[in-house]
Tab-separated table of C-alpha atoms in Angstrom:
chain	number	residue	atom	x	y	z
A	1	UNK	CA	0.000	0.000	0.000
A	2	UNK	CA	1.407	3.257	-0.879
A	3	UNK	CA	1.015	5.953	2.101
A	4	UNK	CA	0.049	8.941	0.974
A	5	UNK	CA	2.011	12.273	0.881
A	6	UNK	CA	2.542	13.635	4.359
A	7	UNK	CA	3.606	16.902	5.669
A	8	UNK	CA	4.065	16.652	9.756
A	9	UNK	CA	5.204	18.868	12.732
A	10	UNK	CA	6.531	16.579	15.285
A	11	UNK	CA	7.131	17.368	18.678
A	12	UNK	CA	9.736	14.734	21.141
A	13	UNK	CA	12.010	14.854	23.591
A	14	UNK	CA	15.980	14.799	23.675
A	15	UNK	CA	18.475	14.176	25.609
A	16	UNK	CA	17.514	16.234	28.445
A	17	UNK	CA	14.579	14.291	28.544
A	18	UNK	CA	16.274	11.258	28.126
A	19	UNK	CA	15.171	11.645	24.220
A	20	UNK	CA	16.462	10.195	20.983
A	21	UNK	CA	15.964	13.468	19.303
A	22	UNK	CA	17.328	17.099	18.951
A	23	UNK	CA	14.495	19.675	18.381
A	24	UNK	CA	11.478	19.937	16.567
A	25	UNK	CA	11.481	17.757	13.195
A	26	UNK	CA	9.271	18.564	10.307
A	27	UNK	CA	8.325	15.479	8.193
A	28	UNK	CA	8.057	16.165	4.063
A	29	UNK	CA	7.102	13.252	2.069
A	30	UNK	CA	10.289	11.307	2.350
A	31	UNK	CA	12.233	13.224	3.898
A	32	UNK	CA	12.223	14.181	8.229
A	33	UNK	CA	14.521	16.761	9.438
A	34	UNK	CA	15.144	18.509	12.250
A	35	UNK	CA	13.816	22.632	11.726
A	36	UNK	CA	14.585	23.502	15.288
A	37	UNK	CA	16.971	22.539	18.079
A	38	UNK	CA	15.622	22.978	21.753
A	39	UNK	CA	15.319	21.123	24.642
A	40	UNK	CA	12.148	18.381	24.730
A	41	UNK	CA	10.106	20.098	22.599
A	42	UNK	CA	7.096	17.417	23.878
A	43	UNK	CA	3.840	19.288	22.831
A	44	UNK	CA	3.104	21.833	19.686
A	45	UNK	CA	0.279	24.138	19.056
A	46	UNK	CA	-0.164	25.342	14.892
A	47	UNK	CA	-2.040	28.396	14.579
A	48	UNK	CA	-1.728	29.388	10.433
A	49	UNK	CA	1.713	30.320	9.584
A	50	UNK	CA	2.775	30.492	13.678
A	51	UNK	CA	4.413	27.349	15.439
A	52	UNK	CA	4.279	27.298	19.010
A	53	UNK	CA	6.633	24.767	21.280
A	54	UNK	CA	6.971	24.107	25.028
A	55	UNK	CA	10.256	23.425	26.340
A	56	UNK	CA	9.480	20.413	28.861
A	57	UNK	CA	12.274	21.469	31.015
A	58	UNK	CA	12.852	22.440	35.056
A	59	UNK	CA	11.984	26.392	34.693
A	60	UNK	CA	10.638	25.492	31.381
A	61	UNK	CA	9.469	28.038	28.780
A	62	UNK	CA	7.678	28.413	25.553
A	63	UNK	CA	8.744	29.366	22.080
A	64	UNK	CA	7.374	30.850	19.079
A	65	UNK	CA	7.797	30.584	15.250
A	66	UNK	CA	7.137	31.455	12.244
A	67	UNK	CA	6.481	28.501	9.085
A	68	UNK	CA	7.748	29.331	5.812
A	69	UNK	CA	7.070	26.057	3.846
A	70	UNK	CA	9.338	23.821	5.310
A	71	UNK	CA	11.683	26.083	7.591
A	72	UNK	CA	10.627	27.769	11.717
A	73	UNK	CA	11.972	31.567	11.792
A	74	UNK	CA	12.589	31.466	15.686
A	75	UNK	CA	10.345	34.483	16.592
A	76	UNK	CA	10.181	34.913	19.679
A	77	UNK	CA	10.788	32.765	23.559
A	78	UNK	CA	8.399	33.475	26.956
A	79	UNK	CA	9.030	31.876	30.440
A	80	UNK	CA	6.152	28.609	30.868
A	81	UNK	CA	5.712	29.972	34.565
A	82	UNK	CA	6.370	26.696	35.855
A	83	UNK	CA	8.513	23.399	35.736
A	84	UNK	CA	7.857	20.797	32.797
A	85	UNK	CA	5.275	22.416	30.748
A	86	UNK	CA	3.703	19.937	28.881
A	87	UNK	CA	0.766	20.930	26.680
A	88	UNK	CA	0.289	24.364	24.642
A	89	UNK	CA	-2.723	25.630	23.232
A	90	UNK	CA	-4.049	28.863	21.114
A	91	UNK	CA	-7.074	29.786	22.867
A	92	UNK	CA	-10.036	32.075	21.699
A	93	UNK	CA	-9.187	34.357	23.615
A	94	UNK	CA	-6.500	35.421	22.388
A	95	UNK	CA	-3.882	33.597	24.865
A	96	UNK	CA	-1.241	31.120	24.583
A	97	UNK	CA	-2.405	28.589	27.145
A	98	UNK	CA	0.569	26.788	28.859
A	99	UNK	CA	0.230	23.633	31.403
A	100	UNK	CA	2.753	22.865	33.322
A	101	UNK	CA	3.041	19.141	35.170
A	102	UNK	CA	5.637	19.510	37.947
A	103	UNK	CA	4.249	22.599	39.253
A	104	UNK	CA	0.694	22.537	38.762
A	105	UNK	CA	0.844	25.935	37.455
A	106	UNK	CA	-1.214	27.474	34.472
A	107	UNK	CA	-0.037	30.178	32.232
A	108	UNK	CA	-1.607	32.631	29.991
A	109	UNK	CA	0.225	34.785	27.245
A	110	UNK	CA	-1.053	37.616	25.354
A	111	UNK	CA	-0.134	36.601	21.993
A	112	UNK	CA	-0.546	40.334	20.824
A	113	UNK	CA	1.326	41.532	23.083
A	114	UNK	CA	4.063	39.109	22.811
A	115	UNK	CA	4.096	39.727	19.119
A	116	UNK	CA	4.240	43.719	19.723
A	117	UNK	CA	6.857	43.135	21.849
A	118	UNK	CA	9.357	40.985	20.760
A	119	UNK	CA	12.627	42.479	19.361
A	120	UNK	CA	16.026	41.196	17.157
A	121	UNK	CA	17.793	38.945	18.854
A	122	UNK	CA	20.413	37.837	17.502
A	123	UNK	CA	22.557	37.874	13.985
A	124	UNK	CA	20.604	35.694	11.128
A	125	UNK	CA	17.294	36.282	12.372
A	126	UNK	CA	15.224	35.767	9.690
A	127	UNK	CA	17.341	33.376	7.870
A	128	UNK	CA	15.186	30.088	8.913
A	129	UNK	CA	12.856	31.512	6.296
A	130	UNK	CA	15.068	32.577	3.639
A	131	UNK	CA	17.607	29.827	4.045
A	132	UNK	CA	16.086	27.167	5.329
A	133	UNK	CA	18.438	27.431	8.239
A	134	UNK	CA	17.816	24.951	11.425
A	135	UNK	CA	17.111	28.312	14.632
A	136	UNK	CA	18.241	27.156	18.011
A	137	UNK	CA	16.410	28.711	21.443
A	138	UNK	CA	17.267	29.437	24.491
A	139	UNK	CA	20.922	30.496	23.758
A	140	UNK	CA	21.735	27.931	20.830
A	141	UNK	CA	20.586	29.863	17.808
A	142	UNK	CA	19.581	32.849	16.265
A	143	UNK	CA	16.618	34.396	16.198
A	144	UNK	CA	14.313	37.097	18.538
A	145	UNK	CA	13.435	36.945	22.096
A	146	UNK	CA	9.955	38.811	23.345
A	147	UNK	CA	10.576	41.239	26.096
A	148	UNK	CA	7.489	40.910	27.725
A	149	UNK	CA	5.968	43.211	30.006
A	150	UNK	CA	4.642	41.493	33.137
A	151	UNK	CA	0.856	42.574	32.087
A	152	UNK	CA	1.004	40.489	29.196
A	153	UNK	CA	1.863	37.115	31.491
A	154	UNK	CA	-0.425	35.123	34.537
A	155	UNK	CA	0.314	32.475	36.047
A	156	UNK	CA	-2.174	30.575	38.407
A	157	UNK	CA	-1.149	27.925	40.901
A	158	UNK	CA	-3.921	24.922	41.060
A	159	UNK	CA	-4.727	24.060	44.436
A	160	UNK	CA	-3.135	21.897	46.482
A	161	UNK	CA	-4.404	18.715	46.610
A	162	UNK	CA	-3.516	14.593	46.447
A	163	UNK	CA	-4.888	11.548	45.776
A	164	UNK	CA	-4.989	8.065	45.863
A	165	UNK	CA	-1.504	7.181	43.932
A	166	UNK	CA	0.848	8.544	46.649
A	167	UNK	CA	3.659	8.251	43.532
A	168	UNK	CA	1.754	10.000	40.837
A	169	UNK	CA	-0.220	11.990	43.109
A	170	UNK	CA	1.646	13.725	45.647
A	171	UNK	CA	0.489	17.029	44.173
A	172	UNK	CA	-1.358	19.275	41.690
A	173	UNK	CA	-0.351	17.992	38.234
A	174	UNK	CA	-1.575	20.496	35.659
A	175	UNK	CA	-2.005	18.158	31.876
A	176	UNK	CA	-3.680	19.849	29.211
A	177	UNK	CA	-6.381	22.797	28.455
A	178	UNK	CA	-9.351	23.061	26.653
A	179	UNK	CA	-11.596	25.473	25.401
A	180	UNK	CA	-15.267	25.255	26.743
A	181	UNK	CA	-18.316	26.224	24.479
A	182	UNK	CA	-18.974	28.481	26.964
A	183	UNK	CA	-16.119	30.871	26.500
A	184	UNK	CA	-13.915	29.225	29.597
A	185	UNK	CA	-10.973	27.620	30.096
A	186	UNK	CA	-10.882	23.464	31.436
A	187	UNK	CA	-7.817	22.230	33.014
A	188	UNK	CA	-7.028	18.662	33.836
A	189	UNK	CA	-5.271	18.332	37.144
A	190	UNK	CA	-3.595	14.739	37.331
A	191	UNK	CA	-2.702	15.151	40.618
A	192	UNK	CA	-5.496	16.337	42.164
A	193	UNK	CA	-8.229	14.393	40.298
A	194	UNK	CA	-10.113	17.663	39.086
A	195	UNK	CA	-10.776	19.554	36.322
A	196	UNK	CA	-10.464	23.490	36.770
A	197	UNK	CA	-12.171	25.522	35.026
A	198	UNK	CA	-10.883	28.980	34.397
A	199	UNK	CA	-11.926	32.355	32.642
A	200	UNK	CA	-8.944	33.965	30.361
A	201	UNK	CA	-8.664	37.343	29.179
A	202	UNK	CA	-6.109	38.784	26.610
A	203	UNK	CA	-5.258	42.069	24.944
A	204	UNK	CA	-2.443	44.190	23.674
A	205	UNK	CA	-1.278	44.947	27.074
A	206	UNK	CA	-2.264	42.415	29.567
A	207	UNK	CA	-3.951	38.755	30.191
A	208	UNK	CA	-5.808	37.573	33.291
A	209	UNK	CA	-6.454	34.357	34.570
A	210	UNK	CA	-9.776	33.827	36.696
A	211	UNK	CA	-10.204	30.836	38.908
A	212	UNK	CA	-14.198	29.802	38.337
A	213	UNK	CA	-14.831	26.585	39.928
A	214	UNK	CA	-13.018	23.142	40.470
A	215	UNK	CA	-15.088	19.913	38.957
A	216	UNK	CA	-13.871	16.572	40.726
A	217	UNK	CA	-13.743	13.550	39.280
A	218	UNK	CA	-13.632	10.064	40.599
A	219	UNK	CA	-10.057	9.618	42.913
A	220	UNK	CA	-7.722	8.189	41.281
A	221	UNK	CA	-8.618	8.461	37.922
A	222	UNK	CA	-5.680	11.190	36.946
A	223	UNK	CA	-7.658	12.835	34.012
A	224	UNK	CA	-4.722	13.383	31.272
A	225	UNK	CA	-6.283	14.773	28.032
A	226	UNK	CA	-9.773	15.503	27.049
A	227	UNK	CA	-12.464	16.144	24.014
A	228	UNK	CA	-15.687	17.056	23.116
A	229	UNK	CA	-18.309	15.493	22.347
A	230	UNK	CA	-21.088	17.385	19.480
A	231	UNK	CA	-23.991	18.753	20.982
A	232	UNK	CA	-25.847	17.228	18.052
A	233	UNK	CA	-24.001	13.591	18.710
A	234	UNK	CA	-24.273	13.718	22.295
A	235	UNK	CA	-28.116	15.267	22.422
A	236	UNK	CA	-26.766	17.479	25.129
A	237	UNK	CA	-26.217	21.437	25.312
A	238	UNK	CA	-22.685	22.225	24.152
A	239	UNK	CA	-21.798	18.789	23.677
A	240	UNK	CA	-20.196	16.203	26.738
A	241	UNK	CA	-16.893	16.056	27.988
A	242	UNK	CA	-14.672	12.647	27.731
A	243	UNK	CA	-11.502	12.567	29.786
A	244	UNK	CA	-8.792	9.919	29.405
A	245	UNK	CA	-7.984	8.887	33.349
A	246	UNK	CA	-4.094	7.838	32.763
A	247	UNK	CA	-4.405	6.162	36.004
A	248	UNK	CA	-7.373	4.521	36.214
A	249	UNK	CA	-7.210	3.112	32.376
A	250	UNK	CA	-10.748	4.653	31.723
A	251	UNK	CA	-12.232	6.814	29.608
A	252	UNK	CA	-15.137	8.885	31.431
A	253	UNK	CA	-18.390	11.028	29.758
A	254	UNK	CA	-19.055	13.997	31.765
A	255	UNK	CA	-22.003	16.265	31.159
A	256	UNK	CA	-22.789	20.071	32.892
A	257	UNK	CA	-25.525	19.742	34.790
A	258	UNK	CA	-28.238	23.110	35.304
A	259	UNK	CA	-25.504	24.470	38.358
A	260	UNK	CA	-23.011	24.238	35.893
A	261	UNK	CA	-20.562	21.426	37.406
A	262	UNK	CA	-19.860	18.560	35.421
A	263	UNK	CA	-21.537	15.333	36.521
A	264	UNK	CA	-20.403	12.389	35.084
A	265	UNK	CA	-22.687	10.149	32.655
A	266	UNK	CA	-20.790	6.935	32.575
A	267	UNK	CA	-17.140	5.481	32.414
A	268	UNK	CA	-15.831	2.592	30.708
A	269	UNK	CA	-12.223	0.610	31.414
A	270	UNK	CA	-10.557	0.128	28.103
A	271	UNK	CA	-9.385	-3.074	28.909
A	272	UNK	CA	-11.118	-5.873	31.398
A	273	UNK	CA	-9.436	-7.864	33.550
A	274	UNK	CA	-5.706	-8.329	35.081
A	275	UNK	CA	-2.452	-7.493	32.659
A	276	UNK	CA	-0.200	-5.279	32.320
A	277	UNK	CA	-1.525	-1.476	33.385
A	278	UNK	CA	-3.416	0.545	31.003
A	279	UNK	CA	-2.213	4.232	31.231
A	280	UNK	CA	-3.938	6.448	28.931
A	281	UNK	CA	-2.832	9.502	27.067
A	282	UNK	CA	-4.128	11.087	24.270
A	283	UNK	CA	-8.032	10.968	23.236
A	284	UNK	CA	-10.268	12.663	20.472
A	285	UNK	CA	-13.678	12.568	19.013
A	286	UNK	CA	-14.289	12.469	15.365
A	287	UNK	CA	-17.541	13.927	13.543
A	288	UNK	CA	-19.094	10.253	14.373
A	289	UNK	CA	-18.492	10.395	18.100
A	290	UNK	CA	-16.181	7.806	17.491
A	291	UNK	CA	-13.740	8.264	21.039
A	292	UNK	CA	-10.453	7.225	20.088
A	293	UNK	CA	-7.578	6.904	22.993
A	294	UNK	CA	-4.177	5.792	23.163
A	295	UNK	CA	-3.421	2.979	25.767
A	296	UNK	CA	0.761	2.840	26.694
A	297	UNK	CA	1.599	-0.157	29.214
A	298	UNK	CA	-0.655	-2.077	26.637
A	299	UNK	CA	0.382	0.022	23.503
A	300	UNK	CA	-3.144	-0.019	21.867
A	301	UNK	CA	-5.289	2.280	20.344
A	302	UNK	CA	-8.889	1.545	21.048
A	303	UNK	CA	-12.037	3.205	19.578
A	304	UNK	CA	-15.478	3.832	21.540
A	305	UNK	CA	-18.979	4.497	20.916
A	306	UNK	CA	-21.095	7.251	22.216
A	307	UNK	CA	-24.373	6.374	21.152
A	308	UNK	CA	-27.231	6.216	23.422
A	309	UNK	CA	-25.387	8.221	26.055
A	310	UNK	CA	-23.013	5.258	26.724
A	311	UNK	CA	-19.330	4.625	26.081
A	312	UNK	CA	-19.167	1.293	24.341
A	313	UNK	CA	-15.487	-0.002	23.227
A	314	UNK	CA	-16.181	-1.146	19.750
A	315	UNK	CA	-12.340	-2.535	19.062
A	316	UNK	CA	-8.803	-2.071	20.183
A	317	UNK	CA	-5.460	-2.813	17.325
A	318	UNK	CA	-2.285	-2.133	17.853
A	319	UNK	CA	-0.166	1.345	18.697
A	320	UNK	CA	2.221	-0.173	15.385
A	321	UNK	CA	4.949	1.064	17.754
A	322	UNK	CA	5.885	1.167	21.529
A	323	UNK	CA	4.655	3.793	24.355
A	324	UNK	CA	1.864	5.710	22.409
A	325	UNK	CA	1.891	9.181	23.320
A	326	UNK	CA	-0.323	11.164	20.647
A	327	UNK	CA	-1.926	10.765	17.559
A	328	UNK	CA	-3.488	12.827	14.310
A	329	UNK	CA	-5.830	11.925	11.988
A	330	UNK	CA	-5.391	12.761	8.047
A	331	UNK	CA	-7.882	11.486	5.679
A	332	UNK	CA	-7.909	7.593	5.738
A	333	UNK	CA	-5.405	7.352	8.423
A	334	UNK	CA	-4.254	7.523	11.947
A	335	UNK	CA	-0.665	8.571	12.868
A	336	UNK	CA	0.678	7.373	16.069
A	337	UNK	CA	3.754	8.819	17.891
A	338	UNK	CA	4.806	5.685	19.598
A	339	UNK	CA	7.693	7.665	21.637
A	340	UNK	CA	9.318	4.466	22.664
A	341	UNK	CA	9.758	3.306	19.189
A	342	UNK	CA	11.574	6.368	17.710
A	343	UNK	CA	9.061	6.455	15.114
A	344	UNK	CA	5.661	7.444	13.846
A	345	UNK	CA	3.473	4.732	12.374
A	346	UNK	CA	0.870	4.917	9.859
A	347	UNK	CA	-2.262	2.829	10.563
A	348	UNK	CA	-5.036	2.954	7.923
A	349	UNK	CA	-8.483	3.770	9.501
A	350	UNK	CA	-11.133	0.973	9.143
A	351	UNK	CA	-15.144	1.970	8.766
A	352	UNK	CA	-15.753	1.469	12.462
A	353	UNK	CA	-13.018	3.388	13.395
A	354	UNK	CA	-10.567	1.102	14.486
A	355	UNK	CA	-7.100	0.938	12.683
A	356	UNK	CA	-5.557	-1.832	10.956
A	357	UNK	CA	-1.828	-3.027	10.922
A	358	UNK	CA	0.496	0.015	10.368
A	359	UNK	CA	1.543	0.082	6.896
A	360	UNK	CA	4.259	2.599	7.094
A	361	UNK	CA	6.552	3.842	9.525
A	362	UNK	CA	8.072	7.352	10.018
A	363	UNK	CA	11.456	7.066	11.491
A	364	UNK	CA	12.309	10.020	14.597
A	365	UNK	CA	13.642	9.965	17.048
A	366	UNK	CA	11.362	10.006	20.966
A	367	UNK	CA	8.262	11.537	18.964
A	368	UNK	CA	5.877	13.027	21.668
A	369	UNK	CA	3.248	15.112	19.681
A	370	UNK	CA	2.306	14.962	15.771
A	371	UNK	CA	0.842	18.180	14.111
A	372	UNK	CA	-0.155	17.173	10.399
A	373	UNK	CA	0.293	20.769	8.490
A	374	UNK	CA	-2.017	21.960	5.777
């Protein structure tokens, strides 16, 4: 079977991280190469012709570029305001969202202002574009650095709070954001079993972060990622909620009830019975409300239904690769960063959902995140 043409962002970590790789690699067609050299670059967010990368470090930060075709022009670096950020997100409001797992700390910057604000930095700046040059960060390249004011950054601290896996648990673990259909902010808290939902403001000169209300979920679970899904699959206003519980090894359907706190509708293991332990990371929805999740420990990807309320596992293949940490769709396929594997793997996408054996894989090294480009 001949894969067709791909053109991917990918996102891993290096040696700092204990990482096979050394930046941010761009994949065209044939040919994967790195575009630019940081430290564990795990997580990406694309916004048009802007590329935006965590640095999943102790004091870690967040960098910004600009895509020219194949090249990043290293625009522009802002502190993460906190340790290991691990997700980044361009949210509505204007506002680079920025989670950050050690500290179980949030951060919101004005992308407007960081844009108004950042200055030449160094000699070649620009050449990423021109050249095709690989940009360094973080003292390792050329390029800009923003000189933020401290309007234009917040940082909120989640609450402190455990639960039941005194290991993974010890504290407020802040995973990933999402945007609410109600104009608010969601943030999973590993550590603490909750979801927190915020309000975010952004403007030229200054962002705000506005603690609204914490929603808990069942202890233990350690909600990782989340989705939505449609109000007109799901039969509810503004669509349900699933979260992926990483420690648990289930996937759970929350709703908003009339107070506004999210109840939840049902959960569903992934896998029955003893084995080795299903950890969960990434999950989506597709236009079906199709819930897909990625299982490491068991290195699976299995597929659920949402009809009739429920949360029904229709299937389970293989991860085509070890340690599945993220996955894209393109049109006919799923692509798989298996991180373990130092490669990407290309499973084709049956009717139901479910993937078949991969039939292509995408050597690179500790892949953490895949961003398919238009």
């Amino acid at each position: 079977m001949s894969l067709p043409p791909l053109h991917l962002l990918i996102g891993s970590y290096t040696a700092t991280g204990g990482g096979n790789a050394t930046g941010i690699s761009i994949v065209d067609g044939d040919v994967v190469s790195t575009v630019a050299v940081l430290d564990d670059p795990s997580f990406l967010a694309v916004d048009d012709h802007r590329v935006y990368a965590v640095s999943e470090t102790v004091d870690g930060g967040v960098h910004a570029f600009r895509r020219t075709g194949s090249a990043l022009e290293h625009l522009w670096d802002a502190p993460a305001g906190g340790d290991a950020p691990c997700h980044v997100r361009v949210d509505p409001s204007g506002a680079l969202v920025v989670t950050n797992y050690v500290s179980g700390t949030v951060t919101a910057v004005s992308l407007e202002a960081a844009e108004a604000y950042a200055v030449p930095g160094g000699v070649g700046s620009g050449g990423a574009a021109a050249g095709g040059l690989v940009h360094g960060v973080g003292g390792q390249g050329a390029g800009v650095s923003a000189a933020l004011p401290d309007a234009a950054l917040a940082t909120e601290v989640l609450p402190d709070a455990t639960g039941p896996d005194e290991e993974r648990q010890e504290g407020p673990h802040a995973h990933q954001s999402i945007a609410t259909p109600d104009g608010t902010v969601l943030v999973a808290d590993l550590g603490g079993d909750a979801l927190h939902e915020f309000r975010i403001s952004a403007d030229a000169g200054s962002v705000s972060i506005e603690p609204l209300r914490v929603h808990h979920v069942t202890p233990g679970a350690g909600p990782r990622h989340m989705a939505w899904v449609s109000g007109s699959v799901s039969g509810s206003v503004g669509g349900d909620l699933v979260v992926a519980g990483e420690l648990d090894g289930r996937v759970y359907r929350l709703r908003r009830d009339e107070s506004g706190a999210f109840r939840e509708v049902c959960a569903t293991p992934v896998f029955d019975g003893p084995g080795v332990p299903s950890l969960l990371s990434h999950i989506e929805v597709d236009e079906r409300g199709l819930v897909t999740v990625a299982v490491r420990g068991r290195d699976q990807i299995v597929v659920l239904d949402t009809a009739d309320d429920g949360l029904r596992v229709v299937g389970a293949a293989s991860a085509g690769g070890a340690w599945p940490r993220h996955f894209a769709r393109v049109p006919g396929y799923l692509l798989v960063a298996n991180q373990n594997s130092d490669a990407i793997a290309v499973l084709p996408l049956g009717d139901d959902g479910v993937p078949g054996e991969a039939v292509g894989q995408i050597a690179v090294g500790s892949p953490t995140c895949v961003i398919p480009l238009g």
